[in-house]
JSON list of C-alpha atoms in Angstrom, two decimals:
[
{"chain": "A", "resi": 19, "resn": "MET", "atom": "CA", "xyz": [-67.76, -34.40, -144.53]},
{"chain": "A", "resi": 20, "resn": "ALA", "atom": "CA", "xyz": [-68.01, -30.65, -144.74]},
{"chain": "A", "resi": 21, "resn": "LYS", "atom": "CA", "xyz": [-66.45, -29.16, -148.04]},
{"chain": "A", "resi": 22, "resn": "LYS", "atom": "CA", "xyz": [-63.33, -27.45, -147.77]},
{"chain": "A", "resi": 23, "resn": "GLU", "atom": "CA", "xyz": [-63.84, -23.85, -148.27]},
{"chain": "A", "resi": 24, "resn": "LYS", "atom": "CA", "xyz": [-62.20, -22.08, -151.18]},
{"chain": "A", "resi": 25, "resn": "MET", "atom": "CA", "xyz": [-59.33, -19.76, -150.68]},
{"chain": "A", "resi": 26, "resn": "LEU", "atom": "CA", "xyz": [-57.68, -16.89, -152.51]},
{"chain": "A", "resi": 27, "resn": "GLU", "atom": "CA", "xyz": [-54.75, -19.35, -153.04]},
{"chain": "A", "resi": 28, "resn": "ASP", "atom": "CA", "xyz": [-57.31, -21.88, -154.90]},
{"chain": "A", "resi": 29, "resn": "LEU", "atom": "CA", "xyz": [-58.55, -18.81, -157.07]},
{"chain": "A", "resi": 30, "resn": "PHE", "atom": "CA", "xyz": [-54.84, -18.08, -158.19]},
{"chain": "A", "resi": 31, "resn": "HIS", "atom": "CA", "xyz": [-54.20, -21.63, -158.96]},
{"chain": "A", "resi": 32, "resn": "GLU", "atom": "CA", "xyz": [-57.50, -21.89, -160.86]},
{"chain": "A", "resi": 33, "resn": "THR", "atom": "CA", "xyz": [-56.98, -18.51, -163.01]},
{"chain": "A", "resi": 34, "resn": "LEU", "atom": "CA", "xyz": [-53.31, -20.01, -163.74]},
{"chain": "A", "resi": 35, "resn": "LYS", "atom": "CA", "xyz": [-54.88, -23.20, -165.08]},
{"chain": "A", "resi": 36, "resn": "ASP", "atom": "CA", "xyz": [-57.21, -20.80, -167.15]},
{"chain": "A", "resi": 37, "resn": "ILE", "atom": "CA", "xyz": [-54.46, -18.60, -168.71]},
{"chain": "A", "resi": 38, "resn": "TYR", "atom": "CA", "xyz": [-52.34, -21.82, -169.41]},
{"chain": "A", "resi": 39, "resn": "TYR", "atom": "CA", "xyz": [-54.82, -23.32, -171.20]},
{"chain": "A", "resi": 40, "resn": "ALA", "atom": "CA", "xyz": [-55.57, -20.02, -173.07]},
{"chain": "A", "resi": 41, "resn": "GLU", "atom": "CA", "xyz": [-51.97, -19.37, -174.25]},
{"chain": "A", "resi": 42, "resn": "LYS", "atom": "CA", "xyz": [-51.88, -22.84, -175.63]},
{"chain": "A", "resi": 43, "resn": "LYS", "atom": "CA", "xyz": [-54.77, -22.26, -177.58]},
{"chain": "A", "resi": 44, "resn": "ILE", "atom": "CA", "xyz": [-53.41, -18.89, -178.62]},
{"chain": "A", "resi": 45, "resn": "LEU", "atom": "CA", "xyz": [-50.48, -20.94, -179.97]},
{"chain": "A", "resi": 46, "resn": "THR", "atom": "CA", "xyz": [-52.93, -22.83, -182.31]},
{"chain": "A", "resi": 47, "resn": "ALA", "atom": "CA", "xyz": [-54.91, -19.92, -183.34]},
{"chain": "A", "resi": 48, "resn": "LEU", "atom": "CA", "xyz": [-51.87, -17.54, -184.29]},
{"chain": "A", "resi": 49, "resn": "PRO", "atom": "CA", "xyz": [-50.45, -19.50, -187.59]},
{"chain": "A", "resi": 50, "resn": "LYS", "atom": "CA", "xyz": [-54.08, -19.37, -188.97]},
{"chain": "A", "resi": 51, "resn": "MET", "atom": "CA", "xyz": [-54.54, -15.73, -188.28]},
{"chain": "A", "resi": 52, "resn": "ALA", "atom": "CA", "xyz": [-50.97, -15.09, -189.72]},
{"chain": "A", "resi": 53, "resn": "LYS", "atom": "CA", "xyz": [-51.85, -17.27, -192.80]},
{"chain": "A", "resi": 54, "resn": "ALA", "atom": "CA", "xyz": [-55.14, -15.41, -193.49]},
{"chain": "A", "resi": 55, "resn": "ALA", "atom": "CA", "xyz": [-53.64, -11.67, -192.70]},
{"chain": "A", "resi": 56, "resn": "GLN", "atom": "CA", "xyz": [-53.33, -9.95, -196.07]},
{"chain": "A", "resi": 57, "resn": "SER", "atom": "CA", "xyz": [-50.82, -7.30, -194.96]},
{"chain": "A", "resi": 58, "resn": "GLU", "atom": "CA", "xyz": [-47.13, -8.46, -194.70]},
{"chain": "A", "resi": 59, "resn": "ASN", "atom": "CA", "xyz": [-47.09, -6.41, -191.40]},
{"chain": "A", "resi": 60, "resn": "LEU", "atom": "CA", "xyz": [-49.81, -8.01, -189.50]},
{"chain": "A", "resi": 61, "resn": "ARG", "atom": "CA", "xyz": [-48.55, -11.40, -190.59]},
{"chain": "A", "resi": 62, "resn": "ALA", "atom": "CA", "xyz": [-45.00, -10.47, -189.16]},
{"chain": "A", "resi": 63, "resn": "ALA", "atom": "CA", "xyz": [-46.72, -9.41, -185.84]},
{"chain": "A", "resi": 64, "resn": "PHE", "atom": "CA", "xyz": [-48.84, -12.48, -185.38]},
{"chain": "A", "resi": 65, "resn": "GLU", "atom": "CA", "xyz": [-45.54, -14.59, -186.19]},
{"chain": "A", "resi": 66, "resn": "LYS", "atom": "CA", "xyz": [-43.72, -12.55, -183.51]},
{"chain": "A", "resi": 67, "resn": "HIS", "atom": "CA", "xyz": [-46.46, -13.07, -180.97]},
{"chain": "A", "resi": 68, "resn": "GLU", "atom": "CA", "xyz": [-46.26, -16.67, -181.52]},
{"chain": "A", "resi": 69, "resn": "GLY", "atom": "CA", "xyz": [-42.60, -16.59, -180.70]},
{"chain": "A", "resi": 70, "resn": "GLU", "atom": "CA", "xyz": [-43.46, -14.72, -177.69]},
{"chain": "A", "resi": 71, "resn": "THR", "atom": "CA", "xyz": [-46.49, -16.84, -176.66]},
{"chain": "A", "resi": 72, "resn": "LYS", "atom": "CA", "xyz": [-44.04, -19.93, -176.55]},
{"chain": "A", "resi": 73, "resn": "ASP", "atom": "CA", "xyz": [-41.76, -18.11, -174.12]},
{"chain": "A", "resi": 74, "resn": "GLN", "atom": "CA", "xyz": [-45.03, -17.11, -171.95]},
{"chain": "A", "resi": 75, "resn": "VAL", "atom": "CA", "xyz": [-46.27, -20.88, -171.64]},
{"chain": "A", "resi": 76, "resn": "GLU", "atom": "CA", "xyz": [-42.71, -21.63, -170.26]},
{"chain": "A", "resi": 77, "resn": "ARG", "atom": "CA", "xyz": [-42.77, -19.06, -167.96]},
{"chain": "A", "resi": 78, "resn": "LEU", "atom": "CA", "xyz": [-46.12, -20.14, -166.64]},
{"chain": "A", "resi": 79, "resn": "GLU", "atom": "CA", "xyz": [-44.60, -23.43, -166.38]},
{"chain": "A", "resi": 80, "resn": "GLN", "atom": "CA", "xyz": [-42.15, -21.80, -163.93]},
{"chain": "A", "resi": 81, "resn": "VAL", "atom": "CA", "xyz": [-45.04, -20.20, -161.91]},
{"chain": "A", "resi": 82, "resn": "PHE", "atom": "CA", "xyz": [-46.78, -23.75, -161.61]},
{"chain": "A", "resi": 83, "resn": "GLU", "atom": "CA", "xyz": [-43.36, -25.13, -160.13]},
{"chain": "A", "resi": 84, "resn": "ILE", "atom": "CA", "xyz": [-43.47, -22.12, -157.73]},
{"chain": "A", "resi": 85, "resn": "ILE", "atom": "CA", "xyz": [-46.64, -23.02, -156.36]},
{"chain": "A", "resi": 86, "resn": "ASN", "atom": "CA", "xyz": [-45.85, -26.82, -156.38]},
{"chain": "A", "resi": 87, "resn": "GLN", "atom": "CA", "xyz": [-48.62, -27.71, -158.61]},
{"chain": "A", "resi": 88, "resn": "PRO", "atom": "CA", "xyz": [-48.44, -29.51, -162.02]},
{"chain": "A", "resi": 89, "resn": "ALA", "atom": "CA", "xyz": [-48.68, -27.15, -165.23]},
{"chain": "A", "resi": 90, "resn": "LYS", "atom": "CA", "xyz": [-52.03, -28.06, -166.69]},
{"chain": "A", "resi": 91, "resn": "GLY", "atom": "CA", "xyz": [-54.72, -25.80, -168.20]},
{"chain": "A", "resi": 92, "resn": "LYS", "atom": "CA", "xyz": [-58.41, -25.83, -167.56]},
{"chain": "A", "resi": 93, "resn": "THR", "atom": "CA", "xyz": [-60.83, -25.05, -170.63]},
{"chain": "A", "resi": 94, "resn": "CYS", "atom": "CA", "xyz": [-61.13, -21.22, -170.61]},
{"chain": "A", "resi": 95, "resn": "ASP", "atom": "CA", "xyz": [-64.51, -20.38, -172.25]},
{"chain": "A", "resi": 96, "resn": "ALA", "atom": "CA", "xyz": [-63.67, -17.04, -172.84]},
{"chain": "A", "resi": 97, "resn": "ILE", "atom": "CA", "xyz": [-60.56, -17.55, -175.03]},
{"chain": "A", "resi": 98, "resn": "ASN", "atom": "CA", "xyz": [-62.48, -20.31, -177.19]},
{"chain": "A", "resi": 99, "resn": "GLY", "atom": "CA", "xyz": [-65.10, -17.58, -177.93]},
{"chain": "A", "resi": 100, "resn": "ILE", "atom": "CA", "xyz": [-62.85, -15.06, -178.90]},
{"chain": "A", "resi": 101, "resn": "ILE", "atom": "CA", "xyz": [-60.82, -17.28, -181.20]},
{"chain": "A", "resi": 102, "resn": "ASP", "atom": "CA", "xyz": [-64.08, -18.61, -182.51]},
{"chain": "A", "resi": 103, "resn": "GLU", "atom": "CA", "xyz": [-65.00, -15.03, -183.31]},
{"chain": "A", "resi": 104, "resn": "SER", "atom": "CA", "xyz": [-61.68, -14.73, -185.25]},
{"chain": "A", "resi": 105, "resn": "GLN", "atom": "CA", "xyz": [-62.48, -17.64, -187.14]},
{"chain": "A", "resi": 106, "resn": "GLU", "atom": "CA", "xyz": [-65.77, -16.29, -188.00]},
{"chain": "A", "resi": 107, "resn": "VAL", "atom": "CA", "xyz": [-64.06, -13.20, -189.24]},
{"chain": "A", "resi": 108, "resn": "ILE", "atom": "CA", "xyz": [-61.49, -15.29, -191.45]},
{"chain": "A", "resi": 109, "resn": "LYS", "atom": "CA", "xyz": [-64.37, -16.94, -193.02]},
{"chain": "A", "resi": 110, "resn": "GLU", "atom": "CA", "xyz": [-66.80, -14.08, -193.42]},
{"chain": "A", "resi": 111, "resn": "PHE", "atom": "CA", "xyz": [-64.11, -11.51, -194.82]},
{"chain": "A", "resi": 112, "resn": "LYS", "atom": "CA", "xyz": [-61.80, -13.46, -196.69]},
{"chain": "A", "resi": 113, "resn": "GLY", "atom": "CA", "xyz": [-60.45, -11.51, -199.70]},
{"chain": "A", "resi": 114, "resn": "SER", "atom": "CA", "xyz": [-62.21, -8.13, -198.29]},
{"chain": "A", "resi": 115, "resn": "ALA", "atom": "CA", "xyz": [-60.28, -5.24, -197.54]},
{"chain": "A", "resi": 116, "resn": "ALA", "atom": "CA", "xyz": [-61.57, -5.11, -193.84]},
{"chain": "A", "resi": 117, "resn": "LEU", "atom": "CA", "xyz": [-60.21, -8.74, -193.16]},
{"chain": "A", "resi": 118, "resn": "ASP", "atom": "CA", "xyz": [-56.82, -7.17, -191.64]},
{"chain": "A", "resi": 119, "resn": "ALA", "atom": "CA", "xyz": [-58.92, -5.00, -189.58]},
{"chain": "A", "resi": 120, "resn": "GLY", "atom": "CA", "xyz": [-61.13, -7.54, -188.19]},
{"chain": "A", "resi": 121, "resn": "LEU", "atom": "CA", "xyz": [-58.08, -9.96, -187.60]},
{"chain": "A", "resi": 122, "resn": "LEU", "atom": "CA", "xyz": [-56.59, -7.06, -185.59]},
{"chain": "A", "resi": 123, "resn": "ALA", "atom": "CA", "xyz": [-59.83, -6.43, -183.65]},
{"chain": "A", "resi": 124, "resn": "SER", "atom": "CA", "xyz": [-59.53, -10.11, -182.60]},
{"chain": "A", "resi": 125, "resn": "ALA", "atom": "CA", "xyz": [-56.20, -9.95, -181.70]},
{"chain": "A", "resi": 126, "resn": "GLN", "atom": "CA", "xyz": [-56.50, -7.22, -179.37]},
{"chain": "A", "resi": 127, "resn": "ALA", "atom": "CA", "xyz": [-59.43, -8.70, -177.87]},
{"chain": "A", "resi": 128, "resn": "VAL", "atom": "CA", "xyz": [-57.18, -11.70, -177.08]},
{"chain": "A", "resi": 129, "resn": "GLU", "atom": "CA", "xyz": [-54.53, -9.06, -175.60]},
{"chain": "A", "resi": 130, "resn": "HIS", "atom": "CA", "xyz": [-56.97, -7.33, -173.45]},
{"chain": "A", "resi": 131, "resn": "TYR", "atom": "CA", "xyz": [-58.08, -10.74, -172.02]},
{"chain": "A", "resi": 132, "resn": "GLU", "atom": "CA", "xyz": [-54.30, -11.63, -171.44]},
{"chain": "A", "resi": 133, "resn": "ILE", "atom": "CA", "xyz": [-53.71, -8.35, -169.84]},
{"chain": "A", "resi": 134, "resn": "SER", "atom": "CA", "xyz": [-56.59, -8.60, -167.28]},
{"chain": "A", "resi": 135, "resn": "ARG", "atom": "CA", "xyz": [-55.78, -11.91, -166.18]},
{"chain": "A", "resi": 136, "resn": "TYR", "atom": "CA", "xyz": [-51.75, -11.46, -165.94]},
{"chain": "A", "resi": 137, "resn": "GLY", "atom": "CA", "xyz": [-52.66, -8.20, -164.08]},
{"chain": "A", "resi": 138, "resn": "THR", "atom": "CA", "xyz": [-54.76, -10.18, -161.53]},
{"chain": "A", "resi": 139, "resn": "LEU", "atom": "CA", "xyz": [-52.38, -12.85, -161.02]},
{"chain": "A", "resi": 140, "resn": "LYS", "atom": "CA", "xyz": [-49.57, -10.81, -160.61]},
{"chain": "A", "resi": 141, "resn": "ALA", "atom": "CA", "xyz": [-51.33, -8.76, -157.94]},
{"chain": "A", "resi": 142, "resn": "TRP", "atom": "CA", "xyz": [-52.51, -11.75, -155.98]},
{"chain": "A", "resi": 143, "resn": "ALA", "atom": "CA", "xyz": [-48.68, -13.10, -156.19]},
{"chain": "A", "resi": 144, "resn": "GLU", "atom": "CA", "xyz": [-47.78, -9.81, -154.73]},
{"chain": "A", "resi": 145, "resn": "GLN", "atom": "CA", "xyz": [-50.08, -10.58, -151.87]},
{"chain": "A", "resi": 146, "resn": "PHE", "atom": "CA", "xyz": [-48.77, -13.92, -151.17]},
{"chain": "A", "resi": 147, "resn": "GLY", "atom": "CA", "xyz": [-45.37, -12.64, -151.19]},
{"chain": "A", "resi": 148, "resn": "LEU", "atom": "CA", "xyz": [-44.40, -14.95, -154.21]},
{"chain": "A", "resi": 149, "resn": "GLN", "atom": "CA", "xyz": [-41.48, -12.45, -155.48]},
{"chain": "A", "resi": 150, "resn": "GLU", "atom": "CA", "xyz": [-40.24, -14.75, -158.16]},
{"chain": "A", "resi": 151, "resn": "ALA", "atom": "CA", "xyz": [-44.01, -15.43, -159.58]},
{"chain": "A", "resi": 152, "resn": "VAL", "atom": "CA", "xyz": [-44.73, -11.49, -159.27]},
{"chain": "A", "resi": 153, "resn": "ASN", "atom": "CA", "xyz": [-41.29, -10.86, -161.58]},
{"chain": "A", "resi": 154, "resn": "ILE", "atom": "CA", "xyz": [-42.27, -13.66, -164.22]},
{"chain": "A", "resi": 155, "resn": "LEU", "atom": "CA", "xyz": [-45.79, -12.75, -164.38]},
{"chain": "A", "resi": 156, "resn": "GLY", "atom": "CA", "xyz": [-45.05, -8.84, -164.63]},
{"chain": "A", "resi": 157, "resn": "GLU", "atom": "CA", "xyz": [-42.47, -9.75, -167.39]},
{"chain": "A", "resi": 158, "resn": "THR", "atom": "CA", "xyz": [-45.16, -11.44, -169.57]},
{"chain": "A", "resi": 159, "resn": "LEU", "atom": "CA", "xyz": [-47.97, -8.66, -168.27]},
{"chain": "A", "resi": 160, "resn": "GLU", "atom": "CA", "xyz": [-45.39, -5.84, -169.85]},
{"chain": "A", "resi": 161, "resn": "GLU", "atom": "CA", "xyz": [-44.94, -7.82, -173.03]},
{"chain": "A", "resi": 162, "resn": "GLU", "atom": "CA", "xyz": [-48.85, -8.30, -173.54]},
{"chain": "A", "resi": 163, "resn": "LYS", "atom": "CA", "xyz": [-49.22, -4.54, -173.10]},
{"chain": "A", "resi": 164, "resn": "LYS", "atom": "CA", "xyz": [-46.58, -3.69, -175.62]},
{"chain": "A", "resi": 165, "resn": "THR", "atom": "CA", "xyz": [-48.03, -6.27, -178.30]},
{"chain": "A", "resi": 166, "resn": "ASP", "atom": "CA", "xyz": [-51.38, -4.37, -177.71]},
{"chain": "A", "resi": 167, "resn": "GLU", "atom": "CA", "xyz": [-49.73, -1.13, -178.24]},
{"chain": "A", "resi": 168, "resn": "ALA", "atom": "CA", "xyz": [-48.05, -2.19, -181.59]},
{"chain": "A", "resi": 169, "resn": "LEU", "atom": "CA", "xyz": [-51.33, -3.81, -182.76]},
{"chain": "A", "resi": 170, "resn": "THR", "atom": "CA", "xyz": [-52.97, -0.33, -182.19]},
{"chain": "A", "resi": 171, "resn": "GLU", "atom": "CA", "xyz": [-50.19, 1.43, -183.99]},
{"chain": "A", "resi": 172, "resn": "LEU", "atom": "CA", "xyz": [-50.58, -1.08, -186.75]},
{"chain": "A", "resi": 173, "resn": "ALA", "atom": "CA", "xyz": [-54.26, -0.25, -186.67]},
{"chain": "A", "resi": 174, "resn": "LYS", "atom": "CA", "xyz": [-54.10, 3.33, -186.94]},
{"chain": "A", "resi": 175, "resn": "ALA", "atom": "CA", "xyz": [-50.90, 3.55, -189.34]},
{"chain": "A", "resi": 176, "resn": "ALA", "atom": "CA", "xyz": [-52.14, 1.24, -192.07]},
{"chain": "A", "resi": 177, "resn": "VAL", "atom": "CA", "xyz": [-54.61, -1.67, -191.61]},
{"chain": "A", "resi": 178, "resn": "ASN", "atom": "CA", "xyz": [-57.97, 0.50, -190.66]},
{"chain": "A", "resi": 179, "resn": "GLN", "atom": "CA", "xyz": [-57.11, 3.03, -193.42]},
{"chain": "A", "resi": 180, "resn": "GLU", "atom": "CA", "xyz": [-56.65, 0.79, -196.17]},
{"chain": "A", "resi": 181, "resn": "ALA", "atom": "CA", "xyz": [-59.95, -1.08, -195.09]},
{"chain": "A", "resi": 182, "resn": "GLU", "atom": "CA", "xyz": [-61.63, 2.21, -195.06]},
{"chain": "A", "resi": 183, "resn": "GLN", "atom": "CA", "xyz": [-59.89, 3.19, -198.59]},
{"chain": "A", "resi": 184, "resn": "ALA", "atom": "CA", "xyz": [-61.14, 0.18, -200.26]},
{"chain": "A", "resi": 185, "resn": "ALA", "atom": "CA", "xyz": [-64.75, 1.05, -199.35]},
{"chain": "A", "resi": 186, "resn": "GLU", "atom": "CA", "xyz": [-64.74, 4.27, -201.13]}
]
């Protein structure tokens, strides 16, 4: 029997499973990053994003319902690698003025990955005419962009300067 050709709908579902796994993995990493952060503002940003991530997981579950598929993830090597790198930063820079800058950079790598995934999923949902999914994915995409912007501002306003001044 010939193998069924994979379609864009299959890719959408696989990518949805990927980001679902990623979001759940991020939920386990954020408390560790918050605990390691030296800056109160950075710790607060991680804690805020943890709450948002819980909402994003719930939204993904709604998208799975829309496409009549069970909400389940599949291993995402990309997010595993980014999170592993953040754990290395925590270990290697513990007690260093550069720790928070490293944590911020790791968090932005996560955000950029999420932005790329949600942007792609939203575009595909638009192509399929899944307006409810478009709205849900678009809401999360905007949250991820705002989080990235907030992290950039935090880096510019304080964290990077503090790391540099400590080196002088």
